[in-house]
Tab-separated table of C-alpha atoms in Angstrom:
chain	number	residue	atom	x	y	z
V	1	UNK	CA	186.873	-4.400	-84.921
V	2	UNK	CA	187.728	-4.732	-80.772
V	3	UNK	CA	184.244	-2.088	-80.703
V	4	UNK	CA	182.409	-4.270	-82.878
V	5	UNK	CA	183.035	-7.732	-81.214
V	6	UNK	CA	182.339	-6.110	-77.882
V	7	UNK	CA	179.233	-5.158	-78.973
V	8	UNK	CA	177.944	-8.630	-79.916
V	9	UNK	CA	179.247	-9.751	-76.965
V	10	UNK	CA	177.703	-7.132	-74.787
V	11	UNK	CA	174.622	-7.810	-76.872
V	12	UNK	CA	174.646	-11.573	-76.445
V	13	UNK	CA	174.856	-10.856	-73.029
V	14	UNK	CA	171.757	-8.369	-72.398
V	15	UNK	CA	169.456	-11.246	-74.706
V	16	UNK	CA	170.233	-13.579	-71.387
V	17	UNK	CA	169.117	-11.040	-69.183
V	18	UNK	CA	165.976	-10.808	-70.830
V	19	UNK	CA	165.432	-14.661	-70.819
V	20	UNK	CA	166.799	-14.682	-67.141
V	21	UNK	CA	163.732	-11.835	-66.258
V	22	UNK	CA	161.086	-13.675	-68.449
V	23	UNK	CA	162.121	-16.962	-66.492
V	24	UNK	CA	161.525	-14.996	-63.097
V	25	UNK	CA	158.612	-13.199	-64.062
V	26	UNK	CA	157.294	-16.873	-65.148
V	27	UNK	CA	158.728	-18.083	-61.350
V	28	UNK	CA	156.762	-15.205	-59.963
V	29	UNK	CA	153.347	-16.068	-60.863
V	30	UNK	CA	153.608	-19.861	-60.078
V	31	UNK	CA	155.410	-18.968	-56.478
V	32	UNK	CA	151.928	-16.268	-56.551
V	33	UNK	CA	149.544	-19.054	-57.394
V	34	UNK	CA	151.439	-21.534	-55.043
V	35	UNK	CA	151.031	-19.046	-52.030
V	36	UNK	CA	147.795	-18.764	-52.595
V	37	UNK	CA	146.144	-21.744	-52.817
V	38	UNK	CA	148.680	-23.649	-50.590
V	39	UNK	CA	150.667	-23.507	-47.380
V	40	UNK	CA	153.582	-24.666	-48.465
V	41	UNK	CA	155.747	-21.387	-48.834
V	42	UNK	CA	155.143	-21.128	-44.925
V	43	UNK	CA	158.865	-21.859	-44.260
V	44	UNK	CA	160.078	-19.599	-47.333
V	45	UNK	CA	157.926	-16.682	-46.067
V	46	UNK	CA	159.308	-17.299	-42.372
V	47	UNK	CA	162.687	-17.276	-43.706
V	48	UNK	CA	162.082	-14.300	-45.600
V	49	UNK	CA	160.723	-12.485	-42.595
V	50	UNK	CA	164.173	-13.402	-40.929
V	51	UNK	CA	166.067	-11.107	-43.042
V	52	UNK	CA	163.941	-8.340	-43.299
V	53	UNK	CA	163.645	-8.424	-39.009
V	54	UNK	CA	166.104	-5.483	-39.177
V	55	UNK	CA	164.628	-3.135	-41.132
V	56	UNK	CA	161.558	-3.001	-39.068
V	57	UNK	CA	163.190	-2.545	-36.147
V	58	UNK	CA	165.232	0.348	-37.755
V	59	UNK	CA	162.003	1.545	-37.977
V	60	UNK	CA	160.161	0.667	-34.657
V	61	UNK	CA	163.305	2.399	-33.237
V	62	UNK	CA	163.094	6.160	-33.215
V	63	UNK	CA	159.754	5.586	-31.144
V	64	UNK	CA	160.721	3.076	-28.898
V	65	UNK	CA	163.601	5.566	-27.687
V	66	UNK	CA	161.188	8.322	-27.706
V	67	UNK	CA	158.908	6.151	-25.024
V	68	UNK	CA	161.773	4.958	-23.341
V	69	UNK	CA	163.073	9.028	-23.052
V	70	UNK	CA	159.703	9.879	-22.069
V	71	UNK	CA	159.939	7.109	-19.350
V	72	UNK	CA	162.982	7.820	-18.080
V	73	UNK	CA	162.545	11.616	-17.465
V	74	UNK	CA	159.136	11.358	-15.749
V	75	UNK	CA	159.749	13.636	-12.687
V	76	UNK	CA	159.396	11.095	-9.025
V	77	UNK	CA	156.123	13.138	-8.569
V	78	UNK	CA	154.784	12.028	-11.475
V	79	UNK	CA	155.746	8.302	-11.353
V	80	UNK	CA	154.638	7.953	-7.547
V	81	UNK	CA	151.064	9.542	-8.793
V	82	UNK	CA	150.771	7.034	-11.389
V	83	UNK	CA	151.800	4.175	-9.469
V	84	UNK	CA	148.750	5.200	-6.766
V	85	UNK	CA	146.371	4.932	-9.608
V	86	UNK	CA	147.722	1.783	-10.972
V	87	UNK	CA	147.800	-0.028	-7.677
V	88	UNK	CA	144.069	1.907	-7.397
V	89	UNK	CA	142.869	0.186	-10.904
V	90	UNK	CA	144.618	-2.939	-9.606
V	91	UNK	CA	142.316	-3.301	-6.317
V	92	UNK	CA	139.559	-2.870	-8.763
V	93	UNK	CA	140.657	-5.523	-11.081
V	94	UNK	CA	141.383	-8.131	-8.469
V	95	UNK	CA	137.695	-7.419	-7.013
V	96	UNK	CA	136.477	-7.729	-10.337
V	97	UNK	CA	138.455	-11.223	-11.048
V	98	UNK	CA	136.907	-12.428	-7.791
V	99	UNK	CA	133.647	-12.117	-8.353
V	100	UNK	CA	134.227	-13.599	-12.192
V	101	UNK	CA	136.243	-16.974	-10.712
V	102	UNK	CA	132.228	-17.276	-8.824
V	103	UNK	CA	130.564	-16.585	-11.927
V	104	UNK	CA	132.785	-18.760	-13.843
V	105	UNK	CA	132.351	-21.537	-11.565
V	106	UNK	CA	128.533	-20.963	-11.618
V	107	UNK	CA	128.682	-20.680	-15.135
V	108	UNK	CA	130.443	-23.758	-15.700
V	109	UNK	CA	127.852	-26.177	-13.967
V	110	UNK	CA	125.352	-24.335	-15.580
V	111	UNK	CA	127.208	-25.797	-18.836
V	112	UNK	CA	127.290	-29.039	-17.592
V	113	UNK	CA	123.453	-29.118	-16.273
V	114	UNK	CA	123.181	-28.102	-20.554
V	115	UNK	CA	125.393	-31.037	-21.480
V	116	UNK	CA	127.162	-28.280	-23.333
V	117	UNK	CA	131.020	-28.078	-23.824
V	118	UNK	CA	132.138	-24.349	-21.936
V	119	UNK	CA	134.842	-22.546	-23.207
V	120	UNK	CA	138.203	-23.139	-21.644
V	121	UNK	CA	140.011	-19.883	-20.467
V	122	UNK	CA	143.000	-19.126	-22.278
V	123	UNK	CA	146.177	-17.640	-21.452
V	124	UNK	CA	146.837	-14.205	-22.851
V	125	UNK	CA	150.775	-12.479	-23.695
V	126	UNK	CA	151.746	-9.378	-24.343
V	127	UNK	CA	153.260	-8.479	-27.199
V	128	UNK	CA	154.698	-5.020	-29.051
V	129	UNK	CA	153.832	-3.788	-32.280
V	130	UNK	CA	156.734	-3.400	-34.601
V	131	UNK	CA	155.575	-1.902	-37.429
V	132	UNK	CA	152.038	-0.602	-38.722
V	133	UNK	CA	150.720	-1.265	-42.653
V	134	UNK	CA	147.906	1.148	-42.974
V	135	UNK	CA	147.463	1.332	-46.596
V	136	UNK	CA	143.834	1.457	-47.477
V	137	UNK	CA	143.694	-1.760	-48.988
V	138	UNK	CA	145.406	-3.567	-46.294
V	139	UNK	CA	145.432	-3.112	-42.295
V	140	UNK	CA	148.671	-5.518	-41.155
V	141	UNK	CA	150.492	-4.952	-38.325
V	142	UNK	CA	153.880	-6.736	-37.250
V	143	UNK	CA	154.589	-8.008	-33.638
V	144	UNK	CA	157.541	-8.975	-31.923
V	145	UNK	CA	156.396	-12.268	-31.296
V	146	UNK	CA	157.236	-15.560	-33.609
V	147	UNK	CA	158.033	-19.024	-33.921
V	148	UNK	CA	160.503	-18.233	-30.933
V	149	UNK	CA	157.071	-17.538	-28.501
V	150	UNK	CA	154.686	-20.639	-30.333
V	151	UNK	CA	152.610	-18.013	-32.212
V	152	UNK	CA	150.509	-19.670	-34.837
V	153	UNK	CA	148.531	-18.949	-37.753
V	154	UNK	CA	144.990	-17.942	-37.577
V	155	UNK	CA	145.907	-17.152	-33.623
V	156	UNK	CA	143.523	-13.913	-32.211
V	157	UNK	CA	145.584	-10.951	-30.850
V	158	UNK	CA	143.278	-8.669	-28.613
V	159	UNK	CA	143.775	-6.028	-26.604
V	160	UNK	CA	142.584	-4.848	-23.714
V	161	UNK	CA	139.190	-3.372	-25.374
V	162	UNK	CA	138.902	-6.100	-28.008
V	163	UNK	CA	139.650	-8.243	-30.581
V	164	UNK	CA	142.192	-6.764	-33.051
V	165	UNK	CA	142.504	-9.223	-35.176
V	166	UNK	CA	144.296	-13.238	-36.281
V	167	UNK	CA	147.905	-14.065	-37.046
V	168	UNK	CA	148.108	-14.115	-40.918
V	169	UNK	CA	152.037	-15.055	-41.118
V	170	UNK	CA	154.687	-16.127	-38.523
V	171	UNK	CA	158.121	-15.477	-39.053
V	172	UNK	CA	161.330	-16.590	-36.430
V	173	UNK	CA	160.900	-13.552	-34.399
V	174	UNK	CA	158.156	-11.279	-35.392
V	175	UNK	CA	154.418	-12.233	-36.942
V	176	UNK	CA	151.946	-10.240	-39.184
V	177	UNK	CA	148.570	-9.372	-37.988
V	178	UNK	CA	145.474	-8.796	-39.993
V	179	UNK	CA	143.020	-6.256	-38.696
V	180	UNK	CA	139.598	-6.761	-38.246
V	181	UNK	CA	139.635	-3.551	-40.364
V	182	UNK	CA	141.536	-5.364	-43.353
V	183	UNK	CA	139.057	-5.202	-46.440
V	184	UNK	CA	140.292	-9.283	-46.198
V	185	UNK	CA	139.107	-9.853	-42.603
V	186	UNK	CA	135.660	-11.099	-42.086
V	187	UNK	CA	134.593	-11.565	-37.765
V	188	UNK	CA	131.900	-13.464	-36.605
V	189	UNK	CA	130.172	-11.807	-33.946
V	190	UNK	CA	126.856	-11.197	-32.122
V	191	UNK	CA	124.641	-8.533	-31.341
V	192	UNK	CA	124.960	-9.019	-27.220
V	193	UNK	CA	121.902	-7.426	-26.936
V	194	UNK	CA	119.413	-9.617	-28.776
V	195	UNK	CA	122.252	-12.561	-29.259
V	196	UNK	CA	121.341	-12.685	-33.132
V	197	UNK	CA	124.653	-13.562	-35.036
V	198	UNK	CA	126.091	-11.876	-37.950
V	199	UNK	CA	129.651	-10.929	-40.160
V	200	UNK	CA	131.152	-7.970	-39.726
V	201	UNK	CA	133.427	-6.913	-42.469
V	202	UNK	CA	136.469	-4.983	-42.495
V	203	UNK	CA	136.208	-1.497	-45.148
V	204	UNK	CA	140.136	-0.711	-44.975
V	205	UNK	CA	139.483	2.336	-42.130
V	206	UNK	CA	140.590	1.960	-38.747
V	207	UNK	CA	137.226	2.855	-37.394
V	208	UNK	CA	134.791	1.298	-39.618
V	209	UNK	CA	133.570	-1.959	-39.810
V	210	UNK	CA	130.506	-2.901	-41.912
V	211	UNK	CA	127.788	-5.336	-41.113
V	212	UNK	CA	126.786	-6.056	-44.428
V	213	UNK	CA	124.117	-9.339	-43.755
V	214	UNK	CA	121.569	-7.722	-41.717
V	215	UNK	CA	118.060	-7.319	-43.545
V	216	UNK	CA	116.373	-3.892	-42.954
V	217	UNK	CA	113.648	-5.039	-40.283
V	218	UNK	CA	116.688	-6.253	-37.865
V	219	UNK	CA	116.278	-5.045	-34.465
V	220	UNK	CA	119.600	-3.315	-34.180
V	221	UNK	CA	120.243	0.390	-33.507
V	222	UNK	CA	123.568	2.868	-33.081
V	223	UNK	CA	125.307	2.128	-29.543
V	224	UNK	CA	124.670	-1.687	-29.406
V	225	UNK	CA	128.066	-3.716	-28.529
V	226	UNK	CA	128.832	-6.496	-31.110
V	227	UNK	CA	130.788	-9.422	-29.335
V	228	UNK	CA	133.083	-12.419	-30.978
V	229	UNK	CA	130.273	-15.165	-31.223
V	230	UNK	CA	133.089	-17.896	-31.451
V	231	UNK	CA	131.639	-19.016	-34.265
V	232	UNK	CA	134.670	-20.172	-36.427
V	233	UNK	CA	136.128	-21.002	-33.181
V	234	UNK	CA	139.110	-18.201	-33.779
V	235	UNK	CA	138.147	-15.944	-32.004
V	236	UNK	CA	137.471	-15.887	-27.956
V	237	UNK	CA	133.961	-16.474	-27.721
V	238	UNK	CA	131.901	-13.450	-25.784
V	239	UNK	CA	134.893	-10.909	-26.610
V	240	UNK	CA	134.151	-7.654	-27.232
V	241	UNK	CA	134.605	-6.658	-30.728
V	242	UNK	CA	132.305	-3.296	-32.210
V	243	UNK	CA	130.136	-0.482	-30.969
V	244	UNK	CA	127.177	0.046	-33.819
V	245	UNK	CA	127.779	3.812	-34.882
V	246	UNK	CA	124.713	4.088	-37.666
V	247	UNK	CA	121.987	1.904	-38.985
V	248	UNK	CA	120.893	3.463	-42.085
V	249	UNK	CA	117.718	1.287	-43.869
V	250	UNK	CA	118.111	0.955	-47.287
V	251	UNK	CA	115.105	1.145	-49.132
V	252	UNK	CA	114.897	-0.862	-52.429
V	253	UNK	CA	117.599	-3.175	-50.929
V	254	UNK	CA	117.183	-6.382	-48.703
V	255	UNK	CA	120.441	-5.683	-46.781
V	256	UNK	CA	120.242	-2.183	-44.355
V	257	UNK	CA	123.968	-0.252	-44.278
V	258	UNK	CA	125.323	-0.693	-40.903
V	259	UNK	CA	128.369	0.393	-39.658
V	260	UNK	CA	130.612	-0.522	-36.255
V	261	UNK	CA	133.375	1.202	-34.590
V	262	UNK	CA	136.441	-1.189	-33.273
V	263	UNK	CA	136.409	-1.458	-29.709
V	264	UNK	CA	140.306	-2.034	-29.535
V	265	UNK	CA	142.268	0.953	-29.964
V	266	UNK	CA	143.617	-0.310	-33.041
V	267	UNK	CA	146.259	1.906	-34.515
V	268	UNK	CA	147.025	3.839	-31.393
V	269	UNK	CA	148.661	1.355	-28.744
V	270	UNK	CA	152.200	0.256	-28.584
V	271	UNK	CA	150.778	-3.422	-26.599
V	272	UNK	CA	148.839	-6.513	-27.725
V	273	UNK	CA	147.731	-9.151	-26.170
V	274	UNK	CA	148.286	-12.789	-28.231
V	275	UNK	CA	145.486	-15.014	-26.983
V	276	UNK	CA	146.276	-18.526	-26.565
V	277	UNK	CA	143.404	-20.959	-25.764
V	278	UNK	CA	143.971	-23.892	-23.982
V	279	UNK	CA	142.580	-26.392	-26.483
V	280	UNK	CA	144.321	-26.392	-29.964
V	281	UNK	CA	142.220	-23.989	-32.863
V	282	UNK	CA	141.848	-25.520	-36.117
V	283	UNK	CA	144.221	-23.470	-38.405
V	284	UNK	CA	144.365	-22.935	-42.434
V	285	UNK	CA	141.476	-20.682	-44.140
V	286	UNK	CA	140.225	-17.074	-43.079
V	287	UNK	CA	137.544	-16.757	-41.680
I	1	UNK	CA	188.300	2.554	-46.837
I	2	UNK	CA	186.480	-0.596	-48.318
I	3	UNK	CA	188.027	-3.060	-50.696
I	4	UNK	CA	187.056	-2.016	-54.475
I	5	UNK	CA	185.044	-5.134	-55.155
I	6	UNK	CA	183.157	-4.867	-51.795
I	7	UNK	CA	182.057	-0.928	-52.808
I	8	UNK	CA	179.386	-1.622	-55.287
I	9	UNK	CA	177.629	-4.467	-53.686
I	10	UNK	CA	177.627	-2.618	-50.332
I	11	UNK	CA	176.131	0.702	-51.359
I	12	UNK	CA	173.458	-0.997	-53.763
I	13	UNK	CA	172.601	-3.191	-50.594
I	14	UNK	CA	172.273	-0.015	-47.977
I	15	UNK	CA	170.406	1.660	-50.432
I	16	UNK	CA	167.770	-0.851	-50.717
I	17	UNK	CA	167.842	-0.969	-47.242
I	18	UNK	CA	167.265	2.722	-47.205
I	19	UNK	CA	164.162	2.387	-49.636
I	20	UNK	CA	162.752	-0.837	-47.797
I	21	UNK	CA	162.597	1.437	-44.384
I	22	UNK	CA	160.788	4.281	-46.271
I	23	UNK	CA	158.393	1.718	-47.392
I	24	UNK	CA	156.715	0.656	-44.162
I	25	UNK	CA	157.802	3.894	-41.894
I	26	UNK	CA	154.681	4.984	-40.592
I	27	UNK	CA	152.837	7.816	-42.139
I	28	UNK	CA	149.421	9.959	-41.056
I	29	UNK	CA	146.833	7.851	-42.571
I	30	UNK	CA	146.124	10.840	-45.242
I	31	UNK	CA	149.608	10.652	-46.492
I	32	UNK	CA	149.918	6.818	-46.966
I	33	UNK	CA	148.295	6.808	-50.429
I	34	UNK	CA	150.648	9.628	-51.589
I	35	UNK	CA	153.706	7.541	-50.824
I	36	UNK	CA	155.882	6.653	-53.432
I	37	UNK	CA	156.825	3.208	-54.819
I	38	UNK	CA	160.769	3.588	-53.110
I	39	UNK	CA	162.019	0.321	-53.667
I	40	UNK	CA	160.675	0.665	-57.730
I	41	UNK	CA	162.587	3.805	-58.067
I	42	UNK	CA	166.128	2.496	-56.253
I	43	UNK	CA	165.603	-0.475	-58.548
I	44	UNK	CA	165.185	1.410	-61.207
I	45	UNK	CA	168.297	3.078	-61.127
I	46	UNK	CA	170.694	0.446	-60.272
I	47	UNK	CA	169.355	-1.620	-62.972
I	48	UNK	CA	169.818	1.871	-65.578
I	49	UNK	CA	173.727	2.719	-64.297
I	50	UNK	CA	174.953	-0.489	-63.892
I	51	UNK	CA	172.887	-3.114	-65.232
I	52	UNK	CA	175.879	-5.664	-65.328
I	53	UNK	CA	176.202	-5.508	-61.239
I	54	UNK	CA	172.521	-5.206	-60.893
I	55	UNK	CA	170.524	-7.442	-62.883
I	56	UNK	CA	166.887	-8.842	-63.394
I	57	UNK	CA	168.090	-11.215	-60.954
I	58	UNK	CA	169.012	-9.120	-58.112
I	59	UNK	CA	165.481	-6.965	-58.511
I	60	UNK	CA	163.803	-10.306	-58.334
I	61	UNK	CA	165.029	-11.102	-54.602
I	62	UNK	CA	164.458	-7.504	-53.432
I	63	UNK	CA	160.894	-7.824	-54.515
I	64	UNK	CA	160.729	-11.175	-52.399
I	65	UNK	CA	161.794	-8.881	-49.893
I	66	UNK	CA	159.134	-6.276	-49.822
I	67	UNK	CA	156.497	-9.158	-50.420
I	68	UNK	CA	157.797	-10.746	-46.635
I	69	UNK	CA	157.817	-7.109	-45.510
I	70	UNK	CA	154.439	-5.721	-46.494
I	71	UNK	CA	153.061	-9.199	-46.270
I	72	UNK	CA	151.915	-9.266	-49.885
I	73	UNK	CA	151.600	-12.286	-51.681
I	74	UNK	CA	154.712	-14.281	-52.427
I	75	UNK	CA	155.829	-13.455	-55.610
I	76	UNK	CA	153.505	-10.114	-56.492
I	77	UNK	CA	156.408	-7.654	-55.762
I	78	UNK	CA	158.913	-9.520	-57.245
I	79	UNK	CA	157.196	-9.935	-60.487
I	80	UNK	CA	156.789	-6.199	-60.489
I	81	UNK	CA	160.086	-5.366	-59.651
I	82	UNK	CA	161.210	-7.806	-62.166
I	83	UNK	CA	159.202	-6.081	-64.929
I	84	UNK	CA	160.886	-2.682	-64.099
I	85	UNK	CA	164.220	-4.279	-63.927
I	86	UNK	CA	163.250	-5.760	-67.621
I	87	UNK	CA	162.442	-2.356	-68.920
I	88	UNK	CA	165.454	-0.462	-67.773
I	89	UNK	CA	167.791	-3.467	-68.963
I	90	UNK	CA	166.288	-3.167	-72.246
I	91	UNK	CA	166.724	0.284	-72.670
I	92	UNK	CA	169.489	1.441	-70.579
I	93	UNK	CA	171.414	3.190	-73.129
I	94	UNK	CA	169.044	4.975	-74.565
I	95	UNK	CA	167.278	5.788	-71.467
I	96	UNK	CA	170.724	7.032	-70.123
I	97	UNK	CA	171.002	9.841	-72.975
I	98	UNK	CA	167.203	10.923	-72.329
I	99	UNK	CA	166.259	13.916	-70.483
I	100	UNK	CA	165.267	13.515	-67.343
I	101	UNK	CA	161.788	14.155	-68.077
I	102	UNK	CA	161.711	11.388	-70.298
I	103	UNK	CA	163.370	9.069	-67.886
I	104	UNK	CA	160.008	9.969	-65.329
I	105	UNK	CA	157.877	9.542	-68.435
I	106	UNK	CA	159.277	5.836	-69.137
I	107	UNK	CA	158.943	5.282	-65.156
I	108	UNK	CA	155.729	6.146	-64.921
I	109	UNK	CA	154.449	4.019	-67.746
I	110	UNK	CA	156.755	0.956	-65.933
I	111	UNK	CA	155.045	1.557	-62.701
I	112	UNK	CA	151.735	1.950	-64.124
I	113	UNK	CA	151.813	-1.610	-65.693
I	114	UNK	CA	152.624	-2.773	-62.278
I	115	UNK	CA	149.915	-0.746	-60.086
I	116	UNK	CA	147.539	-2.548	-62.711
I	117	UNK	CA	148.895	-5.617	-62.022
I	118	UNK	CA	149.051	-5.360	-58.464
I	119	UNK	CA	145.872	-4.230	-58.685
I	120	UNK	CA	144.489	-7.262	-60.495
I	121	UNK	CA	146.326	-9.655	-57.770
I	122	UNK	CA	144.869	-7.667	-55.024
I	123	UNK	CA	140.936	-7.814	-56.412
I	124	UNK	CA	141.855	-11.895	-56.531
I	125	UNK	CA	142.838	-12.444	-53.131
I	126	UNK	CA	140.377	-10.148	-51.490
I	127	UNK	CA	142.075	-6.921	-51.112
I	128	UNK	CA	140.142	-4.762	-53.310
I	129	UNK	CA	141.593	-1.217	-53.533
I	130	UNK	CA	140.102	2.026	-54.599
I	131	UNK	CA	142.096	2.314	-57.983
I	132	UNK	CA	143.377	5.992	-56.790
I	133	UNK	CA	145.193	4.521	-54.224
I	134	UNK	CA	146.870	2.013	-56.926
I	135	UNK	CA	147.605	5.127	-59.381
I	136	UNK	CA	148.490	8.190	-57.320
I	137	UNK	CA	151.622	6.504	-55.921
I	138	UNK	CA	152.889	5.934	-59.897
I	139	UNK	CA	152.255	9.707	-60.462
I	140	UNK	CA	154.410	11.251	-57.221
I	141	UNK	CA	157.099	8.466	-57.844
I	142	UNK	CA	156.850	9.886	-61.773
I	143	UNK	CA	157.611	13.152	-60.490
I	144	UNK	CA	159.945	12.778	-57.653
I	145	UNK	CA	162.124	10.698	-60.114
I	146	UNK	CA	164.510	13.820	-60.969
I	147	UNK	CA	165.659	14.377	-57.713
I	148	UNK	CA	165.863	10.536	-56.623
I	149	UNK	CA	168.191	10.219	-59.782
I	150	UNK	CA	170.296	13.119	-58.433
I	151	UNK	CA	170.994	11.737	-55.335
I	152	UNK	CA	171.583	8.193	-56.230
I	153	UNK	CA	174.074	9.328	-58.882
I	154	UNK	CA	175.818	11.573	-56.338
I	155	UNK	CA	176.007	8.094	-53.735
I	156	UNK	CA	177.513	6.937	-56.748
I	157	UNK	CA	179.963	8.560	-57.574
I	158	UNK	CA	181.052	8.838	-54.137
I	159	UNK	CA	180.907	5.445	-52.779
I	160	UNK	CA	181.760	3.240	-56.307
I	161	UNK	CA	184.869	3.644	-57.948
I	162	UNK	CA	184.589	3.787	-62.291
């Protein structure tokens, strides 16, 4: 009798637990659809991102003591070396900035003798990388930068060798990066060489990008540098972005197979760079 | 050590936690598409040894979780997660009294619903996937199920009084 009424009861029970998981599977797909087609989950995503903060720096951890070790054992000998060279490359860079504030101020009346609008410099921060997403169908990276340093959707992150790709999600104190390499990520850049513009595609690999646009008769061949051709006006315009590795024609086809290697060392530094321009970027879409 | 009540709750949570840190630690490139669905399997077997502490519910929010985490869209883990929750709920007894390999075999067919769903999601929003990276996670998850079971069952028994 006491079995039997605990069993309706228990079953009673486990029939609401199948409604309750219908209901949130139903929840599911309209929170899905809602995400993607608006931005209104923005806050419930950041939120989100607050609570799950910990576990990736758990996981950014065992490597961030293993640089910090590395750093703090470095013998005097080897620190004093490496300073010389740093303060060697800094001479260099400060040359180099001089002669670019000329250029820049040459370049800037040029502009105005155009009656064109010049690009404003921006300001650039560094940031670290918390944790790395390198599935094949998705290149995201998380940075320990958020709300808490004014990151924004859609913002660039470079690095020092080029553009690694645009703030897809911002959280209170870290933000997700898509790649250029993301099979989502589509850049708009230029051949420097001839100045025609193009897409370049992300294929999921960290060292691939495909330019899938360009007919077969382009002049393009293997070692010409692709820069960001601000189109879009995400990305920094004139930053480098690719190095073409092949141009393979493709006969029977209207489009030739071309494919780029990332000029940031995406994947293998600890540092990026968020750019901030001085004049606010439209934000919402991909580009 | 803890208070009774505050022994369940406590180990489900650092579990999760556990799983949620093996899903994004970083692997060699060649490795990532053999890495198992973590958070699917510690679902799975809260939901199948104590379904009244861990409910639908409860897998629901730890989906919302990984979707904030791996930067998904809102909603795609949790439906998953949901759906695995569903089918242990609905057959926890008799999945309790099954041989392990049987267990894997009910797993497997669980988490291959989901990589096809996933999958579908992903070719809408634009992150197309070679299908063997969907479906080779759902077989070494299938197959590493035995051992996960031991060890969760063995955390349980320690950490959560009958």
């Amino acid at each position: 009798m006491r079995f039997a009424r605990e069993h309706r009861l228990f079953h009673a029970s486990s029939r609401r637990r199948t409604l309750l998981g219908a209901i949130l599977i139903m929840a599911a797909i309209v929170l899905m659809g809602v995400d993607h087609q608006y931005q209104a989950l923005n806050h419930l995503r950041s939120a989100l991102m607050a609570v799950v903060y910990p576990v990736q720096w758990l996981v950014n951890m065992p490597g961030a003591i293993g640089r910090k070790l590395a750093g703090d054992l470095a013998t005097r000998h080897a620190l004093l070396e490496r300073n010389a060279q740093l303060e060697q490359a800094l001479i260099q860079a400060r040359v180099a900035t001089a002669r670019m504030s000329a250029l820049k101020r040459e370049n800037s009346r040029l502009r105005l003798l155009l009656n064109a609008v010049g690009q404003m410099p921006g300001r650039v921060v560094a940031t670290s990388i918390l944790s790395v997403d390198m599935s094949p169908f998705q290149n995201l990276v998380t940075i320990n930068a958020g709300h808490n340093m004014g990151v924004h959707t859609g913002q660039p992150v470079i690095d020092a060798g080029g553009v690694v790709g645009q703030i897809t999600h911002v959280g209170p104190l870290q933000s997700q990066i898509m790649l250029i390499t993301d099979p989502a990520s589509a850049t708009p850049v230029e051949i420097e060489r001839t100045g025609l513009a193009t897409i370049a595609i992300g294929t999921g690999q960290l060292n691939v990008l495909s330019l899938p646009y360009l007919p077969n008769n382009t002049d393009i061949k293997a070692g010409d540098k692709l820069i960001a051709s601000g189109f879009g006006g995400r990305y920094p315009r004139g930053y480098p972005v690719a190095v073409v590795t092949s141009v393979t024609p493709q006969t029977g086809d209207p489009f030739a197979k071309v494919e780029a290697r990332p000029l940031a060392s995406i994947g293998r530094e600890h540092e990026v760079m968020l750019y901030f321009s001085s004049h606010p970027q439209p934000s919402g879409g991909q580009q | 050590m803890n208070p009774r009540w505050l022994a369940a709750p406590l180990t489900i949570a650092l579990s999760i936690m556990v799983a949620l840190i093996l899903t994004i630690a970083p692997l060699p490139s060649w490795a990532e598409m053999l890495r198992p669905a973590w958070v699917s399997l510690v679902v799975f077997y809260w939901v199948l040894a104590l379904p009244e502490r861990f409910n639908v519910g409860w897998a629901w929010l730890t989906g919302l979780l990984v979707d904030a985490l791996t930067g998904s869209l809102l909603g795609a883990h949790a439906m998953t997660l949901a759906i695995i929750a569903l089918i242990a709920d609905r057959w926890h007894l008799k999945l309790r009294m099954h041989p392990q390999w049987q267990q894997s075999f009910t797993l497997a067919l669980a988490l291959l619903l989901n990589a096809v769903l996933l999958f579908w999601i992903g070719g809408i929003t634009g992150h197309m996937a070679r299908p063997l990276d969907r479906f080779i996670p759902v077989v070494i998850s299938a197959l590493i199920w035995p051992w996960v079971y031991a060890l969760l069952r063995r955390v349980r028994q320690h950490f959560i009084p009958a």
